[in-house]
Coordinates of C-alpha atoms in Angstrom, one line a residue:
X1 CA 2.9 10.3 -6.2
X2 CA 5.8 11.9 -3.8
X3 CA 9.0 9.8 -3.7
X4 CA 9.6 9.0 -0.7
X5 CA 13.2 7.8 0.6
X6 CA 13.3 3.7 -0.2
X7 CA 11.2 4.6 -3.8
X8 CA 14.7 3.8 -4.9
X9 CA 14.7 0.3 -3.7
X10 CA 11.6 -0.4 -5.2
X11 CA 13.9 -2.2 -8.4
X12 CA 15.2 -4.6 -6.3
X13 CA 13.0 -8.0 -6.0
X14 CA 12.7 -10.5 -3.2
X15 CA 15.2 -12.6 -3.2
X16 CA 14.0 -16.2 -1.8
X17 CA 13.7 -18.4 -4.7
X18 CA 15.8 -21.2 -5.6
X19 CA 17.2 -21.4 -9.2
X20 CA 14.4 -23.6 -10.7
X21 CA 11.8 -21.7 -8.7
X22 CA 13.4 -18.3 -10.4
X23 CA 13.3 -19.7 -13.5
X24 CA 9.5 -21.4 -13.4
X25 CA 8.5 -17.9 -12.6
X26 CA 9.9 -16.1 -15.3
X27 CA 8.9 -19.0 -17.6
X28 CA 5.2 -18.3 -16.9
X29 CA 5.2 -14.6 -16.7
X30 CA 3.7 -12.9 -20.0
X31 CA 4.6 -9.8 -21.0
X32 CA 2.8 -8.2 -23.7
X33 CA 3.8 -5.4 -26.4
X34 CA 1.8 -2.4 -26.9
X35 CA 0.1 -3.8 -29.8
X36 CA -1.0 -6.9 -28.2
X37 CA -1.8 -5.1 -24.9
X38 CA -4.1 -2.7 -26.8
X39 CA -5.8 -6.0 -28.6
X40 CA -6.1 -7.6 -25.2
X41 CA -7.8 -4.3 -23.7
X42 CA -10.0 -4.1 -26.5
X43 CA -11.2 -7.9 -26.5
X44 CA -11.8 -7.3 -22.6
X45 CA -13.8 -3.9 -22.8
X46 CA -15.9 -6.0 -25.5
X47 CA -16.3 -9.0 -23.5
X48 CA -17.3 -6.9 -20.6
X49 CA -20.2 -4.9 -22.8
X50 CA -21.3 -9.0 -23.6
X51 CA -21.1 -9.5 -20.1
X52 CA -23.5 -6.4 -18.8
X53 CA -25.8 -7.3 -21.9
X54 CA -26.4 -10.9 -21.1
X55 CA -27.0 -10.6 -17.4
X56 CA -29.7 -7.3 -18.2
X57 CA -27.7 -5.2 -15.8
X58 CA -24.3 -3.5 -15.5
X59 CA -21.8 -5.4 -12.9
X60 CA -21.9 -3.5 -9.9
X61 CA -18.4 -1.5 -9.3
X62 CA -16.7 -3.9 -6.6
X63 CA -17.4 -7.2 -8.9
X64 CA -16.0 -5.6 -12.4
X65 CA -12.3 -5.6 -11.3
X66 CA -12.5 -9.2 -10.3
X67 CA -14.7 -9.6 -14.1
X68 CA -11.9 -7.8 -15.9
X69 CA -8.8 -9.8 -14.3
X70 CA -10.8 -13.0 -15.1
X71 CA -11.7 -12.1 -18.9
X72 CA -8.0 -11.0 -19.0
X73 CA -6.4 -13.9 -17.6
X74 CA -7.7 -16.3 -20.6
X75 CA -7.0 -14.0 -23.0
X76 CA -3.5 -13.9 -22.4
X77 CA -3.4 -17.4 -21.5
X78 CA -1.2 -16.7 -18.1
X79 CA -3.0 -19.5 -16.1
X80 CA -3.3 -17.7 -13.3
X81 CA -5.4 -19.0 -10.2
X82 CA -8.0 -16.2 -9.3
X83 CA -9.7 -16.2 -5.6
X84 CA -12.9 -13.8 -4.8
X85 CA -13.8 -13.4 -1.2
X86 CA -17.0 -12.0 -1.0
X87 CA -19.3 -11.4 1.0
X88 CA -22.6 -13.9 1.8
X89 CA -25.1 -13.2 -1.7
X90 CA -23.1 -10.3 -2.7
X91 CA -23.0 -12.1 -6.3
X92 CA -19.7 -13.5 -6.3
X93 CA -21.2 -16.6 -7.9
X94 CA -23.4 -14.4 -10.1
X95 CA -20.3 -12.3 -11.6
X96 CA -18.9 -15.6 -12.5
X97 CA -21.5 -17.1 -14.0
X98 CA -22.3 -14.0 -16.4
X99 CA -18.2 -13.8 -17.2
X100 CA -18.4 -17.8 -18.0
X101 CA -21.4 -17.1 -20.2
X102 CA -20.2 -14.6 -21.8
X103 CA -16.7 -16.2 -22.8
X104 CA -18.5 -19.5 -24.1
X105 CA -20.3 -17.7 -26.8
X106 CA -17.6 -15.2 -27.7
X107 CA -13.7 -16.6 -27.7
X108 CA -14.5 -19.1 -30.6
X109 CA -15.7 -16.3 -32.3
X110 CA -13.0 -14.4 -31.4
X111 CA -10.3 -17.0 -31.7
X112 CA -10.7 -16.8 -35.4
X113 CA -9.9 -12.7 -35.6
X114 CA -7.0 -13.1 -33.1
X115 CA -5.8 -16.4 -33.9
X116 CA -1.9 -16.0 -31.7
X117 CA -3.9 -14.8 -28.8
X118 CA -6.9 -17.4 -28.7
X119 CA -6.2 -20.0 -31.1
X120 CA -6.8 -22.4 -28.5
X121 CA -10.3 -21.6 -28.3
X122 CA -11.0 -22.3 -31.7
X123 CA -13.1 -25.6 -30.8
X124 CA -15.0 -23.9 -27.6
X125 CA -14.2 -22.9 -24.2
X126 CA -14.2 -26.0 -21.7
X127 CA -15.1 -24.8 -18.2
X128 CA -15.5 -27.2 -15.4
X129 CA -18.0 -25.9 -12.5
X130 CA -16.6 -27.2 -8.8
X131 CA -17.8 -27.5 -5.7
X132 CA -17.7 -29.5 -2.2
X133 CA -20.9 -31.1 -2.9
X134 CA -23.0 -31.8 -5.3
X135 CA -25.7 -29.2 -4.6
X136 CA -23.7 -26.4 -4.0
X137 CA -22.2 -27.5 -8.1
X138 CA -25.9 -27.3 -9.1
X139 CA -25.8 -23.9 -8.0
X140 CA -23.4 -22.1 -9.8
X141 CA -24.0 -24.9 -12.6
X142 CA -27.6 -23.6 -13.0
X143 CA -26.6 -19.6 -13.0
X144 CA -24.7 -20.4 -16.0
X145 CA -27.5 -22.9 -17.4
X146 CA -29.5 -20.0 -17.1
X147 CA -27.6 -17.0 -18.4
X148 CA -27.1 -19.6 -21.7
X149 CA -30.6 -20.2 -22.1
X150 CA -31.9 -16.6 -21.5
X151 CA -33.6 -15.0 -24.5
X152 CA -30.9 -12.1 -24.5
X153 CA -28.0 -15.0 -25.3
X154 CA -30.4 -16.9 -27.9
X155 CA -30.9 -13.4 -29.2
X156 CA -27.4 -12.9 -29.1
X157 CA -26.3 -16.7 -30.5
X158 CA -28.5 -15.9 -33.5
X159 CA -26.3 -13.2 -34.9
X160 CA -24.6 -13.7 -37.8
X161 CA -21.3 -13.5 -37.0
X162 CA -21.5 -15.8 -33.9
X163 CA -24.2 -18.2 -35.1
X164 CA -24.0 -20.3 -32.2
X165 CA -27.1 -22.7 -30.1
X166 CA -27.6 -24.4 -27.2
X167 CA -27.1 -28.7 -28.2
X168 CA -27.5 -30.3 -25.0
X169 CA -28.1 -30.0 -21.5
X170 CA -27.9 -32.2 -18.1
X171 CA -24.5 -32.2 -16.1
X172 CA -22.8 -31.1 -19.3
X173 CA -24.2 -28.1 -20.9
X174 CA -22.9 -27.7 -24.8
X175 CA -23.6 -25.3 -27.6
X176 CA -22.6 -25.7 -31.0
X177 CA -19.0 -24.2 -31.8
X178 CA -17.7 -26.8 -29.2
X179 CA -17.9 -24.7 -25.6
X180 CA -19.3 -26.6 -22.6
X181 CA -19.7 -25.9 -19.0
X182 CA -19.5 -29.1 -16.4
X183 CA -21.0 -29.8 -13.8
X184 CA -19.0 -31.7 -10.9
X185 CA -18.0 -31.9 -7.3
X186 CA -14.9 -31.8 -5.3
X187 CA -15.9 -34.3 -2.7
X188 CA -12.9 -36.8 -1.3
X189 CA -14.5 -39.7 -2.7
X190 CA -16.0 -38.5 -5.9
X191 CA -13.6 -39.8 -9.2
X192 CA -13.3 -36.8 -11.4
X193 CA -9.9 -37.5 -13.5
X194 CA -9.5 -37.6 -16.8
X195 CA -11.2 -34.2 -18.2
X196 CA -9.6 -31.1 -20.1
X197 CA -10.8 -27.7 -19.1
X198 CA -9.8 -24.2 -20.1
X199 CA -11.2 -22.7 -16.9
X200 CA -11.6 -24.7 -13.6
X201 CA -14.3 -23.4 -11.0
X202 CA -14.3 -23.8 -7.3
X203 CA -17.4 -22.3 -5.7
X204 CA -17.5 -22.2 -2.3
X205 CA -13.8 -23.1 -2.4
X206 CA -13.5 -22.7 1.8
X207 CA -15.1 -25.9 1.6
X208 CA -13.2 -27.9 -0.4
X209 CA -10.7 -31.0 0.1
X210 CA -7.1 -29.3 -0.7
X211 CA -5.5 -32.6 -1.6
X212 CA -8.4 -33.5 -4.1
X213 CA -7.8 -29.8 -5.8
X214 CA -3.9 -30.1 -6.5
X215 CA -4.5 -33.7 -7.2
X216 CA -7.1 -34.4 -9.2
X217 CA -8.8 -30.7 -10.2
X218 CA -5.4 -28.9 -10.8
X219 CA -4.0 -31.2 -13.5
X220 CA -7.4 -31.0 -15.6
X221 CA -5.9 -27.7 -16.9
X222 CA -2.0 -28.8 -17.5
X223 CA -2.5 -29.2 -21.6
X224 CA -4.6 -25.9 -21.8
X225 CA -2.7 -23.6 -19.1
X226 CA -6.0 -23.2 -17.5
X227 CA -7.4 -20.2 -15.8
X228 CA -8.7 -21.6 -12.5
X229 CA -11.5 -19.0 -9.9
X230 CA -11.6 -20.2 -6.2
X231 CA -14.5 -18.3 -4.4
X232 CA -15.9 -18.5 -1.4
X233 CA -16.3 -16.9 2.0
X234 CA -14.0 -17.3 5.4
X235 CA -13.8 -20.0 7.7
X236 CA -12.9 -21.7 10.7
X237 CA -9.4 -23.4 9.3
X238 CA -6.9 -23.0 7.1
X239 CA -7.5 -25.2 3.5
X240 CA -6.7 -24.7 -0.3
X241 CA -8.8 -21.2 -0.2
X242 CA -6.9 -19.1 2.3
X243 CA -3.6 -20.7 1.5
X244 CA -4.2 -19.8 -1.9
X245 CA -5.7 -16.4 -1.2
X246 CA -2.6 -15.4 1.2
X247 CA 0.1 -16.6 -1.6
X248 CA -1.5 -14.1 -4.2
X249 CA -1.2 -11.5 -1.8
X250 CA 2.0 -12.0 -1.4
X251 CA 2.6 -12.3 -4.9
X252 CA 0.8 -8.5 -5.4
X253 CA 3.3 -6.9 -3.6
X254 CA 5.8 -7.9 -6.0
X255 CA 6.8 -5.2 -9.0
X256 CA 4.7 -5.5 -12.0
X257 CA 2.4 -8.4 -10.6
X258 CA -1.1 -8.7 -11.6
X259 CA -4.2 -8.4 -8.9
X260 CA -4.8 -12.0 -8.1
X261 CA -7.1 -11.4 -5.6
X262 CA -10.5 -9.5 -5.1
X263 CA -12.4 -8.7 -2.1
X264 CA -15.6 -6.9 -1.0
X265 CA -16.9 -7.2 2.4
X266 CA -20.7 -6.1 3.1
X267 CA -20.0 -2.3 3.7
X268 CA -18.4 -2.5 -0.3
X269 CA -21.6 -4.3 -1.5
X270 CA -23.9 -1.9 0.5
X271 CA -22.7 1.1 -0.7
X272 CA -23.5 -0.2 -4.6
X273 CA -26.6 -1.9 -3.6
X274 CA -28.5 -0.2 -0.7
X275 CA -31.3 -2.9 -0.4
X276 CA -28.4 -5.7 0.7
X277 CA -27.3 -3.1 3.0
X278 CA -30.3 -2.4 4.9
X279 CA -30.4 -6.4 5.4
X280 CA -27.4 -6.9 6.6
X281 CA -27.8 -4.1 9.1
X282 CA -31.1 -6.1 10.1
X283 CA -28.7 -9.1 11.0
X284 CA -26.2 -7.5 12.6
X285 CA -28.8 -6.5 15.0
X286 CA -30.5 -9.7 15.0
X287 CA -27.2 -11.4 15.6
X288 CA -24.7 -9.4 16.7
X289 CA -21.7 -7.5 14.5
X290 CA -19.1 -9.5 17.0
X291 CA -20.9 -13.0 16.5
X292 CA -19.3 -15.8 14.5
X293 CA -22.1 -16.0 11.7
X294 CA -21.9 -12.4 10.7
X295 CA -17.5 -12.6 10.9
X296 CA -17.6 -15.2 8.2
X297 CA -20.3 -14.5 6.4
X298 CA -20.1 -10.3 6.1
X299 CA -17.1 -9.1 7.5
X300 CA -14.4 -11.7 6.0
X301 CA -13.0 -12.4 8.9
X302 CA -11.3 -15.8 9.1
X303 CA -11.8 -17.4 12.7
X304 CA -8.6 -19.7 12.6
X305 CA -8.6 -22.7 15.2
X306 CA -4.3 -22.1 14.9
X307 CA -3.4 -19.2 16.6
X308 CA -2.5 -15.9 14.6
X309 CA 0.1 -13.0 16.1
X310 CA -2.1 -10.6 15.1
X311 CA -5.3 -9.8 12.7
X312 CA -6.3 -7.7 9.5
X313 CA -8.9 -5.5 11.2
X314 CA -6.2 -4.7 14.2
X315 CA -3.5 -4.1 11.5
X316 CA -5.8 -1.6 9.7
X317 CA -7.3 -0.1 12.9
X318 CA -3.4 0.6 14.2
X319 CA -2.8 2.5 10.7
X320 CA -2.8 6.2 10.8
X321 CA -4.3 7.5 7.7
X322 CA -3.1 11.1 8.4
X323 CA 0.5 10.0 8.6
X324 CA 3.4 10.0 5.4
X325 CA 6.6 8.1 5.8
X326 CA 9.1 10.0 8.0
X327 CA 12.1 10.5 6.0
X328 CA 13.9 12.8 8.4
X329 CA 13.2 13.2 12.4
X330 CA 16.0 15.1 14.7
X331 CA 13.5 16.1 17.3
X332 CA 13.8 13.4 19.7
X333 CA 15.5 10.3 20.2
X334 CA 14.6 7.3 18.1
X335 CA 15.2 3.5 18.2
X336 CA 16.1 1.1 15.3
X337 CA 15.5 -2.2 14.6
X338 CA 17.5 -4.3 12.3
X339 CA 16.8 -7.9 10.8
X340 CA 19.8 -9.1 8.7
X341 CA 19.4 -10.9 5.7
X342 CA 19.7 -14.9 5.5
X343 CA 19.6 -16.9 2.4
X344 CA 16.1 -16.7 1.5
X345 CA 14.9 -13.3 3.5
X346 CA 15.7 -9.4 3.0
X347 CA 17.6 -7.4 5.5
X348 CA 14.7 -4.8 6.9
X349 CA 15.3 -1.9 9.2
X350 CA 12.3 -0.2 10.9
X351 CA 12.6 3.3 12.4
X352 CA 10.1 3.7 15.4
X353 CA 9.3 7.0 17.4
X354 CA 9.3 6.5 21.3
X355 CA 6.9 9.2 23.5
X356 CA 9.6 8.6 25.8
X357 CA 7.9 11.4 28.5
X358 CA 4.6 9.8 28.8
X359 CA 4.5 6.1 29.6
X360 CA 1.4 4.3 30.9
X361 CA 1.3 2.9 34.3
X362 CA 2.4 0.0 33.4
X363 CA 5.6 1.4 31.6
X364 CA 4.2 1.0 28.0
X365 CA 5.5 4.1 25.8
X366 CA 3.7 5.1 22.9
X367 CA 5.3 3.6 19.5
X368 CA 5.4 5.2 16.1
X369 CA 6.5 3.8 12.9
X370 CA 8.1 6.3 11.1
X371 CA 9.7 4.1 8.4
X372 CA 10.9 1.2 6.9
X373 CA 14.3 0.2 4.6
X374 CA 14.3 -2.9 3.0
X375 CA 17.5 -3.9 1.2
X376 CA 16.9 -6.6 -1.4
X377 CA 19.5 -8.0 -4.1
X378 CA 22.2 -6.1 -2.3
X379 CA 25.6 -7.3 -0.9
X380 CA 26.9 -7.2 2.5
X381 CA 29.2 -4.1 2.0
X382 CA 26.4 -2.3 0.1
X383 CA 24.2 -2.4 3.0
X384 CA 26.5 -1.6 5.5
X385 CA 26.2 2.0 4.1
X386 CA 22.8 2.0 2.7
X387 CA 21.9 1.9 6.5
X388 CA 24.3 4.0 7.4
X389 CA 23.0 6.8 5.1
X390 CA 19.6 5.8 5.5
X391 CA 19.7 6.4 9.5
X392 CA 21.7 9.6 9.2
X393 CA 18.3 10.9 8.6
X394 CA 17.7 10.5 12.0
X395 CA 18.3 11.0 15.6
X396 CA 19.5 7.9 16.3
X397 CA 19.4 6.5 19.9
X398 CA 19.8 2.7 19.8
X399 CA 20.0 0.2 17.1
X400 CA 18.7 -3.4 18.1
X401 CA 20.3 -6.3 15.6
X402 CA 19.4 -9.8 15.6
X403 CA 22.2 -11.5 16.4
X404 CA 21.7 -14.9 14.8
X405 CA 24.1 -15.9 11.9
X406 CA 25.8 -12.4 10.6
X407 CA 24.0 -10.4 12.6
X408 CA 27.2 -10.4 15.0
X409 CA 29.0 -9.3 12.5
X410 CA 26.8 -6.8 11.1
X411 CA 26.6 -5.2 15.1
X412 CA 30.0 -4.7 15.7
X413 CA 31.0 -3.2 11.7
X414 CA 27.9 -0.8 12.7
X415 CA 29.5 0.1 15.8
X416 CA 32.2 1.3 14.1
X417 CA 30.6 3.2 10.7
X418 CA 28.2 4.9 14.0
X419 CA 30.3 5.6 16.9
X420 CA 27.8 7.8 18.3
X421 CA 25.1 5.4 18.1
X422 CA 24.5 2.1 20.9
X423 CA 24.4 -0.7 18.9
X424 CA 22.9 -3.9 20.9
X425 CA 23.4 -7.4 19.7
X426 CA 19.9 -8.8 21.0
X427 CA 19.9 -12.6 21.6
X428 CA 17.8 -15.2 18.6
X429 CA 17.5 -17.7 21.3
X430 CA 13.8 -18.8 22.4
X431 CA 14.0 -17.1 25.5
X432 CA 15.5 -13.8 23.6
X433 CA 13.1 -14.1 21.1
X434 CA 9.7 -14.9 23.8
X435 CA 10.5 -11.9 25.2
X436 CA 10.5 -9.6 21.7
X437 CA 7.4 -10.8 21.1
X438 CA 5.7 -11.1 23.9
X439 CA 6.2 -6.9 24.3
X440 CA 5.3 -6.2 20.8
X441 CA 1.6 -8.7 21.0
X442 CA 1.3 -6.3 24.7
X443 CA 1.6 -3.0 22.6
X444 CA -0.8 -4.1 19.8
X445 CA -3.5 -5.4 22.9
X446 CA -2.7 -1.8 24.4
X447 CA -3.0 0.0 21.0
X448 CA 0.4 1.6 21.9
X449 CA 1.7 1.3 18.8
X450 CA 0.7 2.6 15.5
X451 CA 2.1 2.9 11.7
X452 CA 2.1 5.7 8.6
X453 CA -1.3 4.1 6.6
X454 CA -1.5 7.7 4.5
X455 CA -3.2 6.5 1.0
X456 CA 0.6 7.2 -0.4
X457 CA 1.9 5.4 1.8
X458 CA -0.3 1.9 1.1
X459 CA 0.9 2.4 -2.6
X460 CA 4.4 1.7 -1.0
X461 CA 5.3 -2.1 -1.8
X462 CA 7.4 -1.9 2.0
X463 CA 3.8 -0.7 3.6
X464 CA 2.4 -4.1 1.6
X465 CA 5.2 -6.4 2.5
X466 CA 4.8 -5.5 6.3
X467 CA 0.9 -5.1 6.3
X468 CA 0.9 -8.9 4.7
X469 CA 4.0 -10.3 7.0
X470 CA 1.9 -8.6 10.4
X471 CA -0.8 -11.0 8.7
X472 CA 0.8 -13.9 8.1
X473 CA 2.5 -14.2 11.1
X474 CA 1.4 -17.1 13.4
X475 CA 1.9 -17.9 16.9
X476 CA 3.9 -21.0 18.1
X477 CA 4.3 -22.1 21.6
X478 CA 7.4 -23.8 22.9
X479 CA 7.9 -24.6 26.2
X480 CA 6.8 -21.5 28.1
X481 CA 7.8 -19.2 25.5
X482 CA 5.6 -17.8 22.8
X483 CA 7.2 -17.3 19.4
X484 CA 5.9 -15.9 15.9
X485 CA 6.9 -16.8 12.7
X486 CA 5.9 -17.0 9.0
X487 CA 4.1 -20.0 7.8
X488 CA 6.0 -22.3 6.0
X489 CA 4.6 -21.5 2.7
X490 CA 5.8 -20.1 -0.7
X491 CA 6.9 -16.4 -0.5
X492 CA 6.0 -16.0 3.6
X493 CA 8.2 -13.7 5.2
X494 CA 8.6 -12.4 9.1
X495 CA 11.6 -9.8 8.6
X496 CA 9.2 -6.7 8.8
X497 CA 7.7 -7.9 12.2
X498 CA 10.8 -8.9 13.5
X499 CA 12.6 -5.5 12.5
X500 CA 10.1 -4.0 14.7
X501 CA 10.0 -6.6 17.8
X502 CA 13.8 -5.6 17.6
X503 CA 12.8 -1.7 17.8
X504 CA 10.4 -1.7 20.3
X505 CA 12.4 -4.6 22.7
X506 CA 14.8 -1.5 23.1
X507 CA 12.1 0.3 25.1
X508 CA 10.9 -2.0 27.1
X509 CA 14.3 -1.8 29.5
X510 CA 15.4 1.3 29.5
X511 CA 15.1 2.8 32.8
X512 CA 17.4 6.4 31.7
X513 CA 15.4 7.9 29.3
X514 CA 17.2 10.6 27.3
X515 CA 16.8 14.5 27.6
X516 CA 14.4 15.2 25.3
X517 CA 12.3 18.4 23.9
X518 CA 8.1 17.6 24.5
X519 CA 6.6 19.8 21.1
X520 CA 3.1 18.8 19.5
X521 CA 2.0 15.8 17.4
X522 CA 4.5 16.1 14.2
X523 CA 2.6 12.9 12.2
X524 CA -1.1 14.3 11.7
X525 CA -1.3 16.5 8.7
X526 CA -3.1 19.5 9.2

């Protein structure tokens, strides 16, 4: 991979955690040597082979990534909470139910061979199997019923070394070394404390009551650090699903972070399986691509009654996939846009190419990301010439800086490290702020703005952070003035999109363009 100019910066991690949050964190993390990682890699390849060899057919490619994290994640104990959001019958429940199966009959096998890593599955893996109802528990209940019973895992239950059987059956399915698999729901008024699981599953997690989850489901794995798999498919609101799906990927774009989450829309279980394609093809005839139905149930698309700034499929449809990161641009005149750090956020700059000769006739000038600097775990005087270095690799024309809290400050010492640059102090007031936003949503309607999306470049954890901010940001309505801001959740962040509302504000007003020099397209490789 090409090192690009903030590659350097990678090191540096968020900073917006309080002390015991910081220290929680680096509690649960687990870091493993080579030797145990090789022992972990070796008891998930052979879990996997279990895993093919029960269900009578290989996983297909876009479901083994979410089997491996899953077999991995109770291995090593990390308790991680795992979401899947797949696509209608695409055999999310399916690659579950053959993972669970396999783990029941294996880990207390395994447990006595690698005692520090899965002593505590010496007496049996306890999985609970959760849903919103009671039927939809019955049928990822019965998948696993039936992958137990099969004559490949009685076949397999005979050997020697395992020497395993099924004992009883009903809600509670239990074989001999002391695994079980449970069969309950997570309605409101069902009463479902007081069990210990090792792995807690949600199916059809959209569904489910959020306060019943952390309440009641959630502390069901505290003594055994529990793995827990929410999956599902989108919806119309917000709930314990999406909030849970949005926080790991915010998490992924962290250094050294595990994949928490796993997608695969219809087009991804098509291309494995072309029989599911062709019928999904049928029904977006017979129902339209654009209709609610084939949104949630194909193409993942959550249809949120609260208001979003903006959506996935725009994000990626504005993302040029020919383009790199800009590190240097002299040609023409560019604008910058600069949100200072507060307590809990990162200070982000955003350089944005302006086709200042050819404006629409309604003013709009094409935008173009050409980078982005984000300067985490750095002091105030640091930055001040991280910026100033980092824009000397361009032909500056404006900066715009957020003049809330420092950002006063930060203006006027810029003014005077960049004496040949404007440096404008734009207001954080509501009526400052409407009007940031309100230009930036009219570029994105207009498709006047776009962003480097080269594969290289969506390796780039600053590509990730903005990509997942542009998502999370919401719209709120004061007044007559339309805001956007991060939800008010763990690790949500708007300093990307407001670094670029800054930017492009700066275009919106100026009626004396600069001189410039009109050459070809520089940002579509050849």
């Amino acid at each position: 991979m090409t090192l690009t100019a903030d590659d350097d910066l990678l090191d540096y991690e968020l900073l917006d955690e309080t002390e015991t949050e910081r220290q929680a964190r680096e509690d649960t993390e687990v870091r493993l040597d080579e030797i145990s990682q090789a022992n972990v890699d070796l008891i998930v390849d052979k879990t996997m082979v279990v895993v093919d060899e029960l269900s009578g057919h290989p996983l297909y490619e876009y479901q083994k990534p979410f089997a491996r994290r899953f077999v991995e994640s109770l291995v090593i104990g990390d308790g991680a909470t795992l979401t899947a959001l797949f696509s209608r019958q695409s055999g999310k429940s399916e690659t579950v139910a053959n993972v669970i199966a396999a783990v029941m009959i294996l880990f207390p096998v395994l447990s006595r061979i690698f005692p520090e890593l899965m002593g505590k599955f010496r007496e049996g893996v306890w999985v609970g199997a959760f849903a919103p109802v009671d039927d939809q528990a019955d049928n990822l209940y019965a998948r696993i019923v039936s992958r137990l019973t099969s004559d490949r895992a009685m076949e397999l239950m005979t050997d020697p070394d395992i020497d395993d059987s099924v004992r009883a059956k009903g809600r509670t399915l239990t074989l001999r070394s002391g695994s079980l698999v449970r069969k309950q729901t997570c309605h409101p008024r069902a009463i479902i404390e007081g069990r210990t699981y090792h792995v807690i599953l949600i199916d059809e997690c959209q569904g489910a009551d959020e306060r019943v989850v952390n309440k009641s489901i959630g502390p069901m794995g505290a003594s055994t650090n529990a793995t827990m798999v929410f999956t599902g498919t989108p919806s119309y609101e917000k709930g314990v699903f999406y909030r849970t799906i949005q926080l790991n990927k915010r998490q992924a774009t962290k250094r050294g972070s595990r994949q928490n989450h796993f997608e695969a829309d219809w087009k991804a279980a098509a291309k494995a399986n072309p029989h599911y394609g062709r019928f999904v093809k049928k029904e977006l005839l017979r129902i339209g691509e654009d209709s609610d139905e084939f949104k949630l149930s194909y193409r993942l698309m959550w249809l949120l009654a609260q208001g979003m700034f903006t959506t996935a499929e725009v994000i990626s449809s504005l993302g040029d996939k020919s383009m790199e990161i800009v590190k240097d641009w002299y040609r023409s005149p560019i604008l910058v846009g600069i949100d200072p750090a507060r307590k809990q956020d990162s200070t982000i700059a955003t350089a944005v190419w302006v086709d200042w000769a050819n404006p629409d006739e309604f003013g709009f000038y094409n935008h173009r990301i050409l980078n982005w600097l984000d300067l985490s775990g750095m002091n105030w005087e640091e930055q001040y010439f991280r910026l100033v270095e980092w824009m000397s690799h361009y032909y500056v024309y404006k900066v715009g800086v957020d003049s809330g809290g420092v950002g006063d400050a930060v203006a006027q010492r810029l003014q005077v490290l960049m004496p040949g640059v404007e440096v404008v102090p734009l207001g954080s007031q509501r009526p400052d702020q409407s009007k940031r936003w309100k230009h930036l949503s009219q570029l994105l309607d207009r498709h006047r703005i776009a962003w480097p999306a080269h594969a290289k470049t969506r390796r780039l954890r600053t590509y990730r952070r903005f990509a997942q901010q542009m998502e999370d940001l919401q719209l709120v309505y004061t007044g007559p003035y339309m805001l956007a801001e991060a939800p008010n959740e763990a690790d949500a962040h708007d300093d990307y999109p407001d670094s670029l509302a800054m930017a492009c504000i700066l275009a919106s007003d100026d009626n004396q363009m600069p001189e410039i020099e009109v050459g070809n397209n520089p940002f579509f490789r050849r």
